Amino acid sequence: MLTNILLILITAAAAGYGYYLTFRLDRWVGEEKKLQADEEQNESQESCAVVFGEDEWTEEIGGWLKSRGLRPVFIEEACLKKDWKNVSLVIAISSSDEDNLSVCNLLRKIYHTEQLYGICNDQVNYIVYKRFHIQVLNRDIKITEQLENAMSGNEVVIA
């Protein structure tokens, strides 16, 4: 009889503690969703710059964009997010001209971005970049200097 009472007490305590943990978990999940919604709202209001590809200049470009008041968004694959409302700049630095051209044109059409910059890896494709109004960057010259010159209205020099 005493063992049955002890088992009932232990079971009741375990069930109570389980309910307590469940409610705490639900509260934590609710707080996490609220924080994510607030963060997404803040991110969607500020201008961002999409950098496609990965190169040795990725960190330098990120710092340069932050100093200009833009939030850098680094992507390695062509992707779109609906919270990118203010995409003001696209920089394509991958080693594939086809990928650079595709990403620039895709982001131009979806986000109506006019400032498009891309590294031309093969000089044969230079005409295509110009036809699609993509400013051509040279891999051999410091990219942030080229971006600075292009944004200030100076012509980017392709050596």
PDB file of N, CA, C and O in Angstrom, residues 38-103:
ATOM      1  N   ASP A  38      11.097  40.623 -34.885  1.00  0.00           N
ATOM      2  CA  ASP A  38      11.659  41.968 -34.702  1.00  0.00           C
ATOM      3  C   ASP A  38      12.935  42.140 -35.508  1.00  0.00           C
ATOM      4  O   ASP A  38      13.155  43.181 -36.132  1.00  0.00           O
ATOM      5  N   GLU A  39      13.790  41.111 -35.498  1.00  0.00           N
ATOM      6  CA  GLU A  39      15.049  41.172 -36.244  1.00  0.00           C
ATOM      7  C   GLU A  39      14.791  41.257 -37.741  1.00  0.00           C
ATOM      8  O   GLU A  39      15.429  42.028 -38.452  1.00  0.00           O
ATOM      9  N   GLU A  40      13.837  40.457 -38.242  1.00  0.00           N
ATOM     10  CA  GLU A  40      13.511  40.490 -39.670  1.00  0.00           C
ATOM     11  C   GLU A  40      12.950  41.846 -40.073  1.00  0.00           C
ATOM     12  O   GLU A  40      13.244  42.355 -41.148  1.00  0.00           O
ATOM     13  N   GLN A  41      12.147  42.450 -39.196  1.00  0.00           N
ATOM     14  CA  GLN A  41      11.596  43.761 -39.502  1.00  0.00           C
ATOM     15  C   GLN A  41      12.704  44.803 -39.573  1.00  0.00           C
ATOM     16  O   GLN A  41      12.727  45.627 -40.476  1.00  0.00           O
ATOM     17  N   ASN A  42      13.655  44.746 -38.656  1.00  0.00           N
ATOM     18  CA  ASN A  42      14.773  45.680 -38.678  1.00  0.00           C
ATOM     19  C   ASN A  42      15.641  45.476 -39.904  1.00  0.00           C
ATOM     20  O   ASN A  42      16.096  46.430 -40.524  1.00  0.00           O
ATOM     21  N   GLU A  43      15.892  44.209 -40.257  1.00  0.00           N
ATOM     22  CA  GLU A  43      16.723  43.913 -41.415  1.00  0.00           C
ATOM     23  C   GLU A  43      16.061  44.333 -42.712  1.00  0.00           C
ATOM     24  O   GLU A  43      16.711  44.783 -43.642  1.00  0.00           O
ATOM     25  N   SER A  44      14.742  44.173 -42.784  1.00  0.00           N
ATOM     26  CA  SER A  44      14.065  44.485 -44.040  1.00  0.00           C
ATOM     27  C   SER A  44      13.999  45.986 -44.292  1.00  0.00           C
ATOM     28  O   SER A  44      13.812  46.415 -45.414  1.00  0.00           O
ATOM     29  N   GLN A  45      14.175  46.796 -43.259  1.00  0.00           N
ATOM     30  CA  GLN A  45      14.079  48.239 -43.434  1.00  0.00           C
ATOM     31  C   GLN A  45      15.399  48.858 -43.857  1.00  0.00           C
ATOM     32  O   GLN A  45      15.408  49.921 -44.456  1.00  0.00           O
ATOM     33  N   GLU A  46      16.523  48.229 -43.550  1.00  0.00           N
ATOM     34  CA  GLU A  46      17.792  48.835 -43.910  1.00  0.00           C
ATOM     35  C   GLU A  46      18.242  48.338 -45.282  1.00  0.00           C
ATOM     36  O   GLU A  46      17.907  47.253 -45.706  1.00  0.00           O
ATOM     37  N   SER A  47      18.985  49.183 -45.978  1.00  0.00           N
ATOM     38  CA  SER A  47      19.492  48.822 -47.296  1.00  0.00           C
ATOM     39  C   SER A  47      20.543  47.730 -47.166  1.00  0.00           C
ATOM     40  O   SER A  47      21.319  47.717 -46.219  1.00  0.00           O
ATOM     41  N   CYS A  48      20.528  46.829 -48.122  1.00  0.00           N
ATOM     42  CA  CYS A  48      21.527  45.769 -48.089  1.00  0.00           C
ATOM     43  C   CYS A  48      22.207  45.669 -49.448  1.00  0.00           C
ATOM     44  O   CYS A  48      21.714  46.168 -50.451  1.00  0.00           O
ATOM     45  N   ALA A  49      23.359  45.045 -49.431  1.00  0.00           N
ATOM     46  CA  ALA A  49      24.123  44.788 -50.646  1.00  0.00           C
ATOM     47  C   ALA A  49      24.380  43.292 -50.717  1.00  0.00           C
ATOM     48  O   ALA A  49      24.859  42.705 -49.750  1.00  0.00           O
ATOM     49  N   VAL A  50      24.044  42.687 -51.822  1.00  0.00           N
ATOM     50  CA  VAL A  50      24.225  41.248 -51.989  1.00  0.00           C
ATOM     51  C   VAL A  50      25.570  41.007 -52.654  1.00  0.00           C
ATOM     52  O   VAL A  50      25.872  41.576 -53.703  1.00  0.00           O
ATOM     53  N   VAL A  51      26.389  40.169 -52.016  1.00  0.00           N
ATOM     54  CA  VAL A  51      27.698  39.796 -52.563  1.00  0.00           C
ATOM     55  C   VAL A  51      27.612  38.319 -52.909  1.00  0.00           C
ATOM     56  O   VAL A  51      27.432  37.477 -52.031  1.00  0.00           O
ATOM     57  N   PHE A  52      27.739  38.009 -54.201  1.00  0.00           N
ATOM     58  CA  PHE A  52      27.644  36.631 -54.662  1.00  0.00           C
ATOM     59  C   PHE A  52      29.036  36.074 -54.902  1.00  0.00           C
ATOM     60  O   PHE A  52      29.861  36.701 -55.553  1.00  0.00           O
ATOM     61  N   GLY A  53      29.287  34.881 -54.386  1.00  0.00           N
ATOM     62  CA  GLY A  53      30.565  34.222 -54.577  1.00  0.00           C
ATOM     63  C   GLY A  53      31.452  34.412 -53.363  1.00  0.00           C
ATOM     64  O   GLY A  53      31.148  35.186 -52.457  1.00  0.00           O
ATOM     65  N   GLU A  54      32.530  33.686 -53.367  1.00  0.00           N
ATOM     66  CA  GLU A  54      33.474  33.806 -52.264  1.00  0.00           C
ATOM     67  C   GLU A  54      34.867  33.979 -52.844  1.00  0.00           C
ATOM     68  O   GLU A  54      35.253  33.287 -53.768  1.00  0.00           O
ATOM     69  N   ASP A  55      35.584  34.930 -52.308  1.00  0.00           N
ATOM     70  CA  ASP A  55      36.903  35.258 -52.832  1.00  0.00           C
ATOM     71  C   ASP A  55      37.747  35.751 -51.674  1.00  0.00           C
ATOM     72  O   ASP A  55      37.277  35.865 -50.543  1.00  0.00           O
ATOM     73  N   GLU A  56      38.988  36.079 -51.962  1.00  0.00           N
ATOM     74  CA  GLU A  56      39.876  36.575 -50.914  1.00  0.00           C
ATOM     75  C   GLU A  56      39.467  37.962 -50.436  1.00  0.00           C
ATOM     76  O   GLU A  56      39.890  38.416 -49.389  1.00  0.00           O
ATOM     77  N   TRP A  57      38.616  38.649 -51.193  1.00  0.00           N
ATOM     78  CA  TRP A  57      38.201  40.008 -50.830  1.00  0.00           C
ATOM     79  C   TRP A  57      36.903  40.040 -50.056  1.00  0.00           C
ATOM     80  O   TRP A  57      36.384  41.121 -49.770  1.00  0.00           O
ATOM     81  N   THR A  58      36.335  38.905 -49.717  1.00  0.00           N
ATOM     82  CA  THR A  58      35.020  38.876 -49.091  1.00  0.00           C
ATOM     83  C   THR A  58      34.976  39.706 -47.811  1.00  0.00           C
ATOM     84  O   THR A  58      34.080  40.530 -47.634  1.00  0.00           O
ATOM     85  N   GLU A  59      35.934  39.512 -46.918  1.00  0.00           N
ATOM     86  CA  GLU A  59      35.937  40.265 -45.665  1.00  0.00           C
ATOM     87  C   GLU A  59      36.154  41.756 -45.914  1.00  0.00           C
ATOM     88  O   GLU A  59      35.519  42.602 -45.281  1.00  0.00           O
ATOM     89  N   GLU A  60      37.042  42.079 -46.833  1.00  0.00           N
ATOM     90  CA  GLU A  60      37.325  43.482 -47.144  1.00  0.00           C
ATOM     91  C   GLU A  60      36.096  44.164 -47.740  1.00  0.00           C
ATOM     92  O   GLU A  60      35.764  45.302 -47.386  1.00  0.00           O
ATOM     93  N   ILE A  61      35.400  43.473 -48.617  1.00  0.00           N
ATOM     94  CA  ILE A  61      34.186  44.027 -49.209  1.00  0.00           C
ATOM     95  C   ILE A  61      33.125  44.228 -48.133  1.00  0.00           C
ATOM     96  O   ILE A  61      32.426  45.235 -48.114  1.00  0.00           O
ATOM     97  N   GLY A  62      33.003  43.261 -47.212  1.00  0.00           N
ATOM     98  CA  GLY A  62      32.042  43.391 -46.124  1.00  0.00           C
ATOM     99  C   GLY A  62      32.302  44.626 -45.272  1.00  0.00           C
ATOM    100  O   GLY A  62      31.383  45.376 -44.938  1.00  0.00           O
ATOM    101  N   GLY A  63      33.552  44.855 -44.916  1.00  0.00           N
ATOM    102  CA  GLY A  63      33.906  46.044 -44.144  1.00  0.00           C
ATOM    103  C   GLY A  63      33.640  47.331 -44.912  1.00  0.00           C
ATOM    104  O   GLY A  63      33.154  48.320 -44.345  1.00  0.00           O
ATOM    105  N   TRP A  64      33.951  47.314 -46.204  1.00  0.00           N
ATOM    106  CA  TRP A  64      33.725  48.493 -47.040  1.00  0.00           C
ATOM    107  C   TRP A  64      32.240  48.816 -47.128  1.00  0.00           C
ATOM    108  O   TRP A  64      31.833  49.974 -47.044  1.00  0.00           O
ATOM    109  N   LEU A  65      31.406  47.778 -47.287  1.00  0.00           N
ATOM    110  CA  LEU A  65      29.963  48.004 -47.382  1.00  0.00           C
ATOM    111  C   LEU A  65      29.401  48.528 -46.062  1.00  0.00           C
ATOM    112  O   LEU A  65      28.555  49.430 -46.057  1.00  0.00           O
ATOM    113  N   LYS A  66      29.874  47.975 -44.944  1.00  0.00           N
ATOM    114  CA  LYS A  66      29.402  48.449 -43.634  1.00  0.00           C
ATOM    115  C   LYS A  66      29.775  49.905 -43.423  1.00  0.00           C
ATOM    116  O   LYS A  66      29.006  50.672 -42.845  1.00  0.00           O
ATOM    117  N   SER A  67      30.951  50.309 -43.892  1.00  0.00           N
ATOM    118  CA  SER A  67      31.355  51.707 -43.745  1.00  0.00           C
ATOM    119  C   SER A  67      30.481  52.638 -44.601  1.00  0.00           C
ATOM    120  O   SER A  67      30.420  53.835 -44.335  1.00  0.00           O
ATOM    121  N   ARG A  68      29.808  52.091 -45.600  1.00  0.00           N
ATOM    122  CA  ARG A  68      28.903  52.867 -46.453  1.00  0.00           C
ATOM    123  C   ARG A  68      27.466  52.831 -45.933  1.00  0.00           C
ATOM    124  O   ARG A  68      26.570  53.360 -46.551  1.00  0.00           O
ATOM    125  N   GLY A  69      27.239  52.149 -44.810  1.00  0.00           N
ATOM    126  CA  GLY A  69      25.898  52.070 -44.244  1.00  0.00           C
ATOM    127  C   GLY A  69      25.025  51.006 -44.875  1.00  0.00           C
ATOM    128  O   GLY A  69      23.808  51.035 -44.731  1.00  0.00           O
ATOM    129  N   LEU A  70      25.630  50.057 -45.570  1.00  0.00           N
ATOM    130  CA  LEU A  70      24.884  48.964 -46.192  1.00  0.00           C
ATOM    131  C   LEU A  70      25.114  47.670 -45.409  1.00  0.00           C
ATOM    132  O   LEU A  70      26.209  47.419 -44.919  1.00  0.00           O
ATOM    133  N   ARG A  71      24.091  46.863 -45.308  1.00  0.00           N
ATOM    134  CA  ARG A  71      24.217  45.571 -44.648  1.00  0.00           C
ATOM    135  C   ARG A  71      24.651  44.548 -45.697  1.00  0.00           C
ATOM    136  O   ARG A  71      23.920  44.263 -46.641  1.00  0.00           O
ATOM    137  N   PRO A  72      25.859  43.984 -45.570  1.00  0.00           N
ATOM    138  CA  PRO A  72      26.292  42.997 -46.569  1.00  0.00           C
ATOM    139  C   PRO A  72      25.594  41.652 -46.359  1.00  0.00           C
ATOM    140  O   PRO A  72      25.465  41.178 -45.231  1.00  0.00           O
ATOM    141  N   VAL A  73      25.125  41.084 -47.449  1.00  0.00           N
ATOM    142  CA  VAL A  73      24.521  39.760 -47.437  1.00  0.00           C
ATOM    143  C   VAL A  73      25.356  38.901 -48.371  1.00  0.00           C
ATOM    144  O   VAL A  73      25.410  39.165 -49.573  1.00  0.00           O
ATOM    145  N   PHE A  74      26.027  37.894 -47.829  1.00  0.00           N
ATOM    146  CA  PHE A  74      26.906  37.043 -48.626  1.00  0.00           C
ATOM    147  C   PHE A  74      26.162  35.766 -48.997  1.00  0.00           C
ATOM    148  O   PHE A  74      25.613  35.092 -48.129  1.00  0.00           O
ATOM    149  N   ILE A  75      26.141  35.463 -50.282  1.00  0.00           N
ATOM    150  CA  ILE A  75      25.521  34.227 -50.754  1.00  0.00           C
ATOM    151  C   ILE A  75      26.512  33.491 -51.639  1.00  0.00           C
ATOM    152  O   ILE A  75      27.323  34.107 -52.317  1.00  0.00           O
ATOM    153  N   GLU A  76      26.455  32.174 -51.597  1.00  0.00           N
ATOM    154  CA  GLU A  76      27.334  31.366 -52.437  1.00  0.00           C
ATOM    155  C   GLU A  76      26.562  30.655 -53.533  1.00  0.00           C
ATOM    156  O   GLU A  76      27.153  30.100 -54.440  1.00  0.00           O
ATOM    157  N   GLU A  77      25.232  30.663 -53.436  1.00  0.00           N
ATOM    158  CA  GLU A  77      24.378  30.089 -54.457  1.00  0.00           C
ATOM    159  C   GLU A  77      23.313  31.119 -54.782  1.00  0.00           C
ATOM    160  O   GLU A  77      23.004  31.985 -53.964  1.00  0.00           O
ATOM    161  N   ALA A  78      22.753  31.017 -55.973  1.00  0.00           N
ATOM    162  CA  ALA A  78      21.684  31.942 -56.347  1.00  0.00           C
ATOM    163  C   ALA A  78      20.475  31.662 -55.469  1.00  0.00           C
ATOM    164  O   ALA A  78      19.910  30.579 -55.496  1.00  0.00           O
ATOM    165  N   CYS A  79      20.125  32.626 -54.642  1.00  0.00           N
ATOM    166  CA  CYS A  79      18.962  32.478 -53.781  1.00  0.00           C
ATOM    167  C   CYS A  79      18.287  33.830 -53.620  1.00  0.00           C
ATOM    168  O   CYS A  79      18.901  34.869 -53.814  1.00  0.00           O
ATOM    169  N   LEU A  80      17.029  33.785 -53.282  1.00  0.00           N
ATOM    170  CA  LEU A  80      16.244  35.001 -53.099  1.00  0.00           C
ATOM    171  C   LEU A  80      15.553  34.921 -51.755  1.00  0.00           C
ATOM    172  O   LEU A  80      15.134  33.855 -51.330  1.00  0.00           O
ATOM    173  N   LYS A  81      15.434  36.050 -51.105  1.00  0.00           N
ATOM    174  CA  LYS A  81      14.692  36.116 -49.852  1.00  0.00           C
ATOM    175  C   LYS A  81      13.738  37.288 -49.935  1.00  0.00           C
ATOM    176  O   LYS A  81      14.100  38.359 -50.407  1.00  0.00           O
ATOM    177  N   LYS A  82      12.528  37.060 -49.479  1.00  0.00           N
ATOM    178  CA  LYS A  82      11.541  38.128 -49.593  1.00  0.00           C
ATOM    179  C   LYS A  82      11.805  39.264 -48.617  1.00  0.00           C
ATOM    180  O   LYS A  82      11.269  40.351 -48.777  1.00  0.00           O
ATOM    181  N   ASP A  83      12.645  39.055 -47.597  1.00  0.00           N
ATOM    182  CA  ASP A  83      12.927  40.150 -46.670  1.00  0.00           C
ATOM    183  C   ASP A  83      14.033  41.072 -47.177  1.00  0.00           C
ATOM    184  O   ASP A  83      14.355  42.048 -46.528  1.00  0.00           O
ATOM    185  N   TRP A  84      14.585  40.782 -48.355  1.00  0.00           N
ATOM    186  CA  TRP A  84      15.547  41.699 -48.976  1.00  0.00           C
ATOM    187  C   TRP A  84      14.741  42.756 -49.724  1.00  0.00           C
ATOM    188  O   TRP A  84      14.568  42.700 -50.925  1.00  0.00           O
ATOM    189  N   LYS A  85      14.248  43.740 -49.036  1.00  0.00           N
ATOM    190  CA  LYS A  85      13.407  44.735 -49.682  1.00  0.00           C
ATOM    191  C   LYS A  85      14.216  45.865 -50.309  1.00  0.00           C
ATOM    192  O   LYS A  85      13.828  46.419 -51.313  1.00  0.00           O
ATOM    193  N   ASN A  86      15.317  46.201 -49.731  1.00  0.00           N
ATOM    194  CA  ASN A  86      16.102  47.341 -50.199  1.00  0.00           C
ATOM    195  C   ASN A  86      17.473  46.898 -50.685  1.00  0.00           C
ATOM    196  O   ASN A  86      18.485  47.292 -50.138  1.00  0.00           O
ATOM    197  N   VAL A  87      17.516  46.081 -51.711  1.00  0.00           N
ATOM    198  CA  VAL A  87      18.792  45.660 -52.283  1.00  0.00           C
ATOM    199  C   VAL A  87      19.274  46.795 -53.181  1.00  0.00           C
ATOM    200  O   VAL A  87      18.724  47.032 -54.247  1.00  0.00           O
ATOM    201  N   SER A  88      20.279  47.514 -52.717  1.00  0.00           N
ATOM    202  CA  SER A  88      20.724  48.681 -53.471  1.00  0.00           C
ATOM    203  C   SER A  88      21.989  48.413 -54.276  1.00  0.00           C
ATOM    204  O   SER A  88      22.364  49.236 -55.102  1.00  0.00           O
ATOM    205  N   LEU A  89      22.627  47.275 -54.045  1.00  0.00           N
ATOM    206  CA  LEU A  89      23.911  47.016 -54.686  1.00  0.00           C
ATOM    207  C   LEU A  89      24.114  45.504 -54.803  1.00  0.00           C
ATOM    208  O   LEU A  89      23.803  44.769 -53.869  1.00  0.00           O
ATOM    209  N   VAL A  90      24.604  45.055 -55.957  1.00  0.00           N
ATOM    210  CA  VAL A  90      24.925  43.644 -56.153  1.00  0.00           C
ATOM    211  C   VAL A  90      26.364  43.568 -56.642  1.00  0.00           C
ATOM    212  O   VAL A  90      26.748  44.256 -57.584  1.00  0.00           O
ATOM    213  N   ILE A  91      27.159  42.725 -55.983  1.00  0.00           N
ATOM    214  CA  ILE A  91      28.553  42.518 -56.373  1.00  0.00           C
ATOM    215  C   ILE A  91      28.730  41.017 -56.593  1.00  0.00           C
ATOM    216  O   ILE A  91      28.561  40.235 -55.654  1.00  0.00           O
ATOM    217  N   ALA A  92      29.048  40.619 -57.814  1.00  0.00           N
ATOM    218  CA  ALA A  92      29.244  39.206 -58.143  1.00  0.00           C
ATOM    219  C   ALA A  92      30.736  38.958 -58.328  1.00  0.00           C
ATOM    220  O   ALA A  92      31.340  39.478 -59.263  1.00  0.00           O
ATOM    221  N   ILE A  93      31.325  38.161 -57.429  1.00  0.00           N
ATOM    222  CA  ILE A  93      32.776  37.949 -57.463  1.00  0.00           C
ATOM    223  C   ILE A  93      33.152  36.484 -57.622  1.00  0.00           C
ATOM    224  O   ILE A  93      34.260  36.090 -57.292  1.00  0.00           O
ATOM    225  N   SER A  94      32.240  35.674 -58.143  1.00  0.00           N
ATOM    226  CA  SER A  94      32.569  34.254 -58.289  1.00  0.00           C
ATOM    227  C   SER A  94      33.514  34.055 -59.477  1.00  0.00           C
ATOM    228  O   SER A  94      33.746  34.961 -60.277  1.00  0.00           O
ATOM    229  N   SER A  95      34.025  32.871 -59.618  1.00  0.00           N
ATOM    230  CA  SER A  95      34.975  32.576 -60.696  1.00  0.00           C
ATOM    231  C   SER A  95      34.276  32.172 -61.994  1.00  0.00           C
ATOM    232  O   SER A  95      34.936  31.872 -62.974  1.00  0.00           O
ATOM    233  N   SER A  96      32.946  32.187 -62.006  1.00  0.00           N
ATOM    234  CA  SER A  96      32.186  31.802 -63.189  1.00  0.00           C
ATOM    235  C   SER A  96      31.445  33.023 -63.749  1.00  0.00           C
ATOM    236  O   SER A  96      30.597  33.606 -63.067  1.00  0.00           O
ATOM    237  N   ASP A  97      31.755  33.394 -64.985  1.00  0.00           N
ATOM    238  CA  ASP A  97      31.070  34.519 -65.612  1.00  0.00           C
ATOM    239  C   ASP A  97      29.582  34.245 -65.782  1.00  0.00           C
ATOM    240  O   ASP A  97      28.756  35.143 -65.627  1.00  0.00           O
ATOM    241  N   GLU A  98      29.232  33.023 -66.101  1.00  0.00           N
ATOM    242  CA  GLU A  98      27.827  32.673 -66.285  1.00  0.00           C
ATOM    243  C   GLU A  98      27.046  32.889 -64.996  1.00  0.00           C
ATOM    244  O   GLU A  98      25.942  33.434 -65.003  1.00  0.00           O
ATOM    245  N   ASP A  99      27.618  32.464 -63.873  1.00  0.00           N
ATOM    246  CA  ASP A  99      26.953  32.653 -62.583  1.00  0.00           C
ATOM    247  C   ASP A  99      26.856  34.131 -62.235  1.00  0.00           C
ATOM    248  O   ASP A  99      25.811  34.601 -61.769  1.00  0.00           O
ATOM    249  N   ASN A 100      27.925  34.871 -62.446  1.00  0.00           N
ATOM    250  CA  ASN A 100      27.917  36.306 -62.140  1.00  0.00           C
ATOM    251  C   ASN A 100      26.840  37.035 -62.948  1.00  0.00           C
ATOM    252  O   ASN A 100      26.075  37.825 -62.409  1.00  0.00           O
ATOM    253  N   LEU A 101      26.787  36.751 -64.247  1.00  0.00           N
ATOM    254  CA  LEU A 101      25.790  37.399 -65.105  1.00  0.00           C
ATOM    255  C   LEU A 101      24.368  36.996 -64.715  1.00  0.00           C
ATOM    256  O   LEU A 101      23.470  37.842 -64.648  1.00  0.00           O
ATOM    257  N   SER A 102      24.171  35.723 -64.425  1.00  0.00           N
ATOM    258  CA  SER A 102      22.839  35.242 -64.065  1.00  0.00           C
ATOM    259  C   SER A 102      22.343  35.873 -62.770  1.00  0.00           C
ATOM    260  O   SER A 102      21.207  36.337 -62.683  1.00  0.00           O
ATOM    261  N   VAL A 103      23.201  35.897 -61.755  1.00  0.00           N
ATOM    262  CA  VAL A 103      22.797  36.458 -60.464  1.00  0.00           C
ATOM    263  C   VAL A 103      22.510  37.952 -60.592  1.00  0.00           C
ATOM    264  O   VAL A 103      21.508  38.448 -60.072  1.00  0.00           O
TER     265      VAL A 103
END
